[in-house]
Amino acid sequence: MPDTADPIPAAVAALVPRLREICGEDGVLTDASRRRVYDSDGITHHREVPGVVVLPTTAEQVAAVVGLCAETGVPFVPRGAGTGLSGGALPHPEGVLLTTSRMRRIVEVDPDNECAVVEPGVTNLDVSRAAAPYGYYYAPDPSSQQVCSVGGNVAENSGGAHCLKYGFTVNHVRGLDVVTPDGALVRLGGKASEAPGHDLIGAFIGSEGTLGVATRITVGLTRLPERTVTLLAAFTSMDAGGRAVGDIIAAGVLPSAIEMMDALAIEAAEAAVACDYPAGAAAVLIVELDGPAAEVEAELAEVTRLCAAAGSFETRTAADADERARIWKGRKSAFAAVGRISPSYIVQDGVVPRTALSEVLRRITELSEESGIRVANVFHAGDGNLHPLVLFDDAEPGAGERAEEVSGAILDLCVEHGGSITGEHGVGVDKACKMPRMYSPDDLATFDLFRRALDPEGIANPYKLLPTPRLCGERPGVRTGVHPLVESGRAEQF
Amino acid sequence: MTRQGIEGVRPGGPEDAVCGVVPARAARPRDVDGLAGLLAEAARNGWSVAVRGGGTALDWGGRPASADLLVDTGGLVRIDHDAGDLVVEVGAGTPVAELSAVLAKAGQRLSVDPVRAGGTVGGLLATGLSGPRRLLTGALRDLVIGMTVVRPDGVMARSGGRVVKNVAGYDLAKLHVGGYGTLGVIASAAFRLHPLPPALRLLELPLPSLAHAERRLTVLRASHAVPAAVELDWPVEGRSRLRVVLEGTPEGVDSRAAGLLESLAPGLPAEEVRVADRLPDDWGLLPAEGTLIRLSVPPAEAAAAAARAAELGGAVDTDVRTTGSARAGTLVTAVPPGASVAAVTVLLEGLRSHSGWTATVVRAEEHLHAAGIDLWGEVPGLAVMRAVKDAMDPGHRMAPGRFVTGAPHTPREE
């Protein structure tokens, strides 16, 4: 029986013959069942079946597809590996989903210039693998690095556990070839850093596909450290663990990662992977140090001393890769592991200043107690990036809504304390309506000015990143200044 | 509001000149609201605007096509330091030296080597040049985590924030770093900070030839010493040298320095190598006079670029000197005062003829401006920059002529 659900909208159907000319027969997916495979990214409660899916293999094809969209006014949504967690790659039902998964060439590893040139569909980990024989790696490493694409990392400005010391994607990209929303292929930078003119590379990274599509990326490579050690410290309270984090930073030590887990997250990890963390721990801290051997030894002694002084009752040090992997196993499996102790959960992504960590964690505990919704805390403590896992049972009436409320209240806490609504997952469609919690209408209007400089027709990943419509219920359109309903006190911005 | 109604607006004088152009009037707002009001007034009157901080870069960039108003950000002095979070928010007019002193008291620093003495934080950002120590913590643009800018229409807008990890919204601060105030006036910025390292070693050794330089840079790349700076200093006449900065713990820097010297300079007589535990007072500073050309090259070609600049300088009998970060491939060639238009043109054309190298004139002397030399060369992505300029400053009133999008002669796009 033919599949009649999710028909291709007429405007998109009209493009299909030309898309096939550009990308070839096998580069255009029109069949509804194949399009449905792409109906969400890593955040699955937002789903839309794309009008059509294209899988270009070259920058010229990307430019031609985007040019066709520009010519006809059909929106396009760029997509890497689809691991994003904010709906940044949520398809447009009346648009083209432009997937870079077939652009997977590592064009060049250039150890003399300490860089690599890659296509956007190359996975993050593959860059490090290609660089390893030369003694290098690619420093930004989001948790999804085995599968996420470098193009997606560029779109989201991904960080990962090690960005405390090594920074985000934006700190490691020297060159970008970009197809802008008018279909032009623009080359920015290259092997030399700091090209003349405005830092467009810096502004493009983290723009979530709203300014175009990266088709080639020159990334800086980092020398593999001489020595890496990982320390696990167990505490009887989150406060003590938090104190240790503050003391380590205050002492001038810059670890490559400081991760923290609370009792519920530890319980989940133990249930899933038997990571054998110290029994009775209310908090564990994982501190990784890397660099020249002499520095690492000195820092390790200092960190061990500070953890003990803050009240850790057990510390373990892993000196080789296997031991390190054992320590990291519990942390890395924590998100998946909560599935063992809760039927459903929401992963939140907020940031607070490090000094507000203890206070915010206490408030999260209170929120949890007040609502009866359990919250497991796993986070990048060194840079205050929280990933509370808000647990609920979707079979229980109203539980999902209460979990959403708790999750939203946690973000409010982050903003109240001078933090951010996203540290690494991005705004996407999921948090577009939360942007006004962090930014004023003038700030948002300025973001919009910049966006429209590159995309005046609004065809590049519409409805993402900025609240469009600004009141999430208002009709789309360009406006500036305070919304009249807000000004008159008849409406509130989210 | 009338012109007289704007607080503190005074007639411009020769001391306000921007690349030799005396602005019609000048004003020094006392706070951000004052700055916003001033720019709104400029917008109403259609005034062209140039910006100054400490005045140390008024002769940098292109010569303004017009300057109806000079905005002096010197009144926007504020340091809001969250020591526990290693974050500081600073008013644009705050002197860099004052910021450094405040941070040092807390054992912290903004990890950037200013290339001019006496500048302000706003000027540092608007000119955007980072000194040699940038290998561990990144260039200036990597340290900015939030920025408040007053737009050309007088609207105050913020991007980023005060936490290190934040991907909410566009990173508009990147457009303003090195933007010469052409998209708005920086009012304040938030930075991530680093602890002052407990110990430092500066190793200095001669580079008798390009081959020596390249060999030593290869050795450095292969080492695990993790330097904070790898700086070339390459004059036309006299000895070229390599300076390597190591930062860390006292035990660590000693063993790293010893290991590095052994691999870098085997057999080199001890008197040829200098080791110091502090940086010289003029560390990273560029000459205050003459013409400055900024070179950006693939890092492996840094020594070749410095040598090429010296060769070109020699050919036109001009004693140029190239310094900067070899490991980052970002260098500055200083041309002594009085160099002829022909000499500077030979230098620029010679450097720009190498594929993958860019050479932009950071500071030109007046006779070079008058001759209309091409300050920018090829600028990849210029059409996109122009689109951004058109959107953010539709009247093209902000620092017209000072930067690539408003240059009097059209820079070439690649």
GROMACS .gro file of N, CA, C and O in nm, chain B residues 82-135:
model
  216
  576ASP      N    1   3.488   3.937   3.983
  576ASP     CA    2   3.444   3.820   4.058
  576ASP      C    3   3.563   3.726   4.069
  576ASP      O    4   3.581   3.637   3.985
  577ALA      N    5   3.644   3.749   4.174
  577ALA     CA    6   3.769   3.673   4.182
  577ALA      C    7   3.742   3.522   4.189
  577ALA      O    8   3.812   3.443   4.125
  578GLY      N    9   3.640   3.482   4.263
  578GLY     CA   10   3.612   3.339   4.280
  578GLY      C   11   3.571   3.272   4.150
  578GLY      O   12   3.587   3.151   4.134
  579ASP      N   13   3.517   3.352   4.059
  579ASP     CA   14   3.473   3.295   3.932
  579ASP      C   15   3.575   3.318   3.821
  579ASP      O   16   3.551   3.279   3.707
  580LEU      N   17   3.686   3.384   3.854
  580LEU     CA   18   3.787   3.417   3.753
  580LEU      C   19   3.724   3.491   3.635
  580LEU      O   20   3.747   3.458   3.518
  581VAL      N   21   3.642   3.589   3.670
  581VAL     CA   22   3.573   3.668   3.568
  581VAL      C   23   3.580   3.815   3.609
  581VAL      O   24   3.577   3.847   3.728
  582VAL      N   25   3.594   3.902   3.510
  582VAL     CA   26   3.588   4.045   3.540
  582VAL      C   27   3.504   4.114   3.433
  582VAL      O   28   3.507   4.073   3.316
  583GLU      N   29   3.426   4.212   3.474
  583GLU     CA   30   3.356   4.296   3.376
  583GLU      C   31   3.415   4.436   3.389
  583GLU      O   32   3.428   4.489   3.499
  584VAL      N   33   3.451   4.494   3.274
  584VAL     CA   34   3.530   4.617   3.276
  584VAL      C   35   3.469   4.721   3.185
  584VAL      O   36   3.431   4.691   3.071
  585GLY      N   37   3.461   4.844   3.232
  585GLY     CA   38   3.419   4.954   3.146
  585GLY      C   39   3.524   4.980   3.039
  585GLY      O   40   3.644   4.964   3.063
  586ALA      N   41   3.479   5.023   2.922
  586ALA     CA   42   3.569   5.036   2.807
  586ALA      C   43   3.683   5.134   2.834
  586ALA      O   44   3.793   5.117   2.784
  587GLY      N   45   3.656   5.237   2.914
  587GLY     CA   46   3.758   5.339   2.933
  587GLY      C   47   3.861   5.306   3.039
  587GLY      O   48   3.954   5.385   3.063
  588THR      N   49   3.846   5.192   3.103
  588THR     CA   50   3.939   5.154   3.209
  588THR      C   51   4.079   5.132   3.151
  588THR      O   52   4.095   5.054   3.057
  589PRO      N   53   4.180   5.197   3.206
  589PRO     CA   54   4.316   5.171   3.157
  589PRO      C   55   4.355   5.024   3.181
  589PRO      O   56   4.326   4.968   3.286
  590VAL      N   57   4.419   4.965   3.081
  590VAL     CA   58   4.460   4.825   3.093
  590VAL      C   59   4.552   4.807   3.214
  590VAL      O   60   4.541   4.709   3.288
  591ALA      N   61   4.638   4.905   3.236
  591ALA     CA   62   4.732   4.895   3.348
  591ALA      C   63   4.658   4.891   3.482
  591ALA      O   64   4.696   4.818   3.574
  592GLU      N   65   4.550   4.971   3.492
  592GLU     CA   66   4.472   4.973   3.615
  592GLU      C   67   4.405   4.837   3.638
  592GLU      O   68   4.404   4.783   3.748
  593LEU      N   69   4.350   4.782   3.529
  593LEU     CA   70   4.287   4.650   3.539
  593LEU      C   71   4.389   4.546   3.584
  593LEU      O   72   4.363   4.468   3.676
  594SER      N   73   4.506   4.548   3.521
  594SER     CA   74   4.608   4.449   3.554
  594SER      C   75   4.647   4.459   3.701
  594SER      O   76   4.666   4.357   3.768
  595ALA      N   77   4.657   4.582   3.751
  595ALA     CA   78   4.697   4.600   3.892
  595ALA      C   79   4.592   4.544   3.986
  595ALA      O   80   4.624   4.476   4.084
  596VAL      N   81   4.465   4.570   3.955
  596VAL     CA   82   4.357   4.519   4.040
  596VAL      C   83   4.356   4.367   4.040
  596VAL      O   84   4.344   4.301   4.143
  597LEU      N   85   4.370   4.308   3.922
  597LEU     CA   86   4.366   4.162   3.911
  597LEU      C   87   4.486   4.098   3.979
  597LEU      O   88   4.474   3.994   4.045
  598ALA      N   89   4.602   4.162   3.964
  598ALA     CA   90   4.725   4.105   4.021
  598ALA      C   91   4.714   4.095   4.173
  598ALA      O   92   4.766   4.001   4.234
  599LYS      N   93   4.643   4.190   4.234
  599LYS     CA   94   4.626   4.185   4.380
  599LYS      C   95   4.554   4.058   4.423
  599LYS      O   96   4.571   4.010   4.533
  600ALA      N   97   4.470   4.006   4.333
  600ALA     CA   98   4.397   3.883   4.363
  600ALA      C   99   4.468   3.762   4.304
  600ALA      O  100   4.413   3.652   4.300
  601GLY      N  101   4.591   3.782   4.257
  601GLY     CA  102   4.667   3.670   4.200
  601GLY      C  103   4.615   3.626   4.064
  601GLY      O  104   4.630   3.509   4.025
  602GLN      N  105   4.552   3.717   3.991
  602GLN     CA  106   4.494   3.681   3.862
  602GLN      C  107   4.540   3.778   3.753
  602GLN      O  108   4.600   3.880   3.780
  603ARG      N  109   4.506   3.743   3.629
  603ARG     CA  110   4.541   3.832   3.518
  603ARG      C  111   4.444   3.811   3.402
  603ARG      O  112   4.381   3.707   3.389
  604LEU      N  113   4.438   3.914   3.317
  604LEU     CA  114   4.379   3.899   3.186
  604LEU      C  115   4.496   3.856   3.098
  604LEU      O  116   4.591   3.930   3.078
  605SER      N  117   4.487   3.733   3.046
  605SER     CA  118   4.605   3.673   2.983
  605SER      C  119   4.628   3.724   2.843
  605SER      O  120   4.614   3.650   2.746
  606VAL      N  121   4.663   3.850   2.832
  606VAL     CA  122   4.694   3.905   2.702
  606VAL      C  123   4.809   4.003   2.718
  606VAL      O  124   4.816   4.076   2.818
  607ASP      N  125   4.901   4.002   2.625
  607ASP     CA  126   5.010   4.099   2.627
  607ASP      C  127   4.967   4.218   2.542
  607ASP      O  128   4.958   4.206   2.420
  608PRO      N  129   4.940   4.334   2.603
  608PRO     CA  130   4.905   4.451   2.521
  608PRO      C  131   5.023   4.488   2.432
  608PRO      O  132   5.138   4.471   2.472
  609VAL      N  133   4.993   4.537   2.314
  609VAL     CA  134   5.100   4.576   2.221
  609VAL      C  135   5.127   4.726   2.226
  609VAL      O  136   5.215   4.774   2.157
  610ARG      N  137   5.048   4.799   2.308
  610ARG     CA  138   5.073   4.942   2.328
  610ARG      C  139   5.069   4.971   2.477
  610ARG      O  140   4.989   4.912   2.549
  611ALA      N  141   5.151   5.063   2.521
  611ALA     CA  142   5.144   5.105   2.661
  611ALA      C  143   5.042   5.218   2.673
  611ALA      O  144   5.025   5.296   2.579
  612GLY      N  145   4.972   5.222   2.785
  612GLY     CA  146   4.884   5.336   2.810
  612GLY      C  147   4.746   5.326   2.750
  612GLY      O  148   4.670   5.422   2.752
  613GLY      N  149   4.710   5.211   2.699
  613GLY     CA  150   4.580   5.196   2.635
  613GLY      C  151   4.469   5.163   2.733
  613GLY      O  152   4.493   5.134   2.851
  614THR      N  153   4.347   5.169   2.682
  614THR     CA  154   4.230   5.129   2.761
  614THR      C  155   4.181   4.993   2.716
  614THR      O  156   4.217   4.944   2.608
  615VAL      N  157   4.096   4.935   2.797
  615VAL     CA  158   4.039   4.804   2.764
  615VAL      C  159   3.958   4.813   2.634
  615VAL      O  160   3.967   4.725   2.547
  616GLY      N  161   3.882   4.920   2.619
  616GLY     CA  162   3.804   4.937   2.496
  616GLY      C  163   3.893   4.947   2.373
  616GLY      O  164   3.864   4.889   2.269
  617GLY      N  165   4.003   5.019   2.388
  617GLY     CA  166   4.096   5.034   2.276
  617GLY      C  167   4.165   4.903   2.243
  617GLY      O  168   4.185   4.869   2.126
  618LEU      N  169   4.199   4.829   2.348
  618LEU     CA  170   4.259   4.697   2.330
  618LEU      C  171   4.167   4.610   2.246
  618LEU      O  172   4.208   4.543   2.151
  619LEU      N  173   4.038   4.614   2.281
  619LEU     CA  174   3.940   4.531   2.211
  619LEU      C  175   3.916   4.580   2.068
  619LEU      O  176   3.913   4.502   1.974
  620ALA      N  177   3.898   4.711   2.053
  620ALA     CA  178   3.860   4.765   1.923
  620ALA      C  179   3.972   4.748   1.820
  620ALA      O  180   3.945   4.735   1.701
  621THR      N  181   4.098   4.747   1.869
  621THR     CA  182   4.208   4.725   1.776
  621THR      C  183   4.243   4.578   1.764
  621THR      O  184   4.294   4.534   1.661
  622GLY      N  185   4.217   4.502   1.870
  622GLY     CA  186   4.214   4.357   1.861
  622GLY      C  187   4.344   4.282   1.845
  622GLY      O  188   4.342   4.163   1.818
  623LEU      N  189   4.457   4.348   1.860
  623LEU     CA  190   4.584   4.279   1.838
  623LEU      C  191   4.633   4.216   1.968
  623LEU      O  192   4.637   4.282   2.071
  624SER      N  193   4.670   4.089   1.963
  624SER     CA  194   4.721   4.021   2.081
  624SER      C  195   4.872   4.008   2.071
  624SER      O  196   4.925   3.981   1.964
  625GLY      N  197   4.938   4.021   2.185
  625GLY     CA  198   5.083   4.006   2.189
  625GLY      C  199   5.125   3.861   2.188
  625GLY      O  200   5.046   3.773   2.160
  626PRO      N  201   5.255   3.837   2.219
  626PRO     CA  202   5.311   3.703   2.199
  626PRO      C  203   5.252   3.592   2.287
  626PRO      O  204   5.240   3.479   2.243
  627ARG      N  205   5.217   3.623   2.412
  627ARG     CA  206   5.169   3.515   2.499
  627ARG      C  207   5.023   3.484   2.470
  627ARG      O  208   4.932   3.550   2.517
  628ARG      N  209   4.999   3.386   2.387
  628ARG     CA  210   4.864   3.356   2.346
  628ARG      C  211   4.848   3.208   2.321
  628ARG      O  212   4.741   3.161   2.284
  629LEU      N  213   4.957   3.130   2.342
  629LEU     CA  214   4.952   2.989   2.303
  629LEU      C  215   4.876   2.904   2.403
  629LEU      O  216   4.816   2.804   2.367
   0.00000   0.00000   0.00000
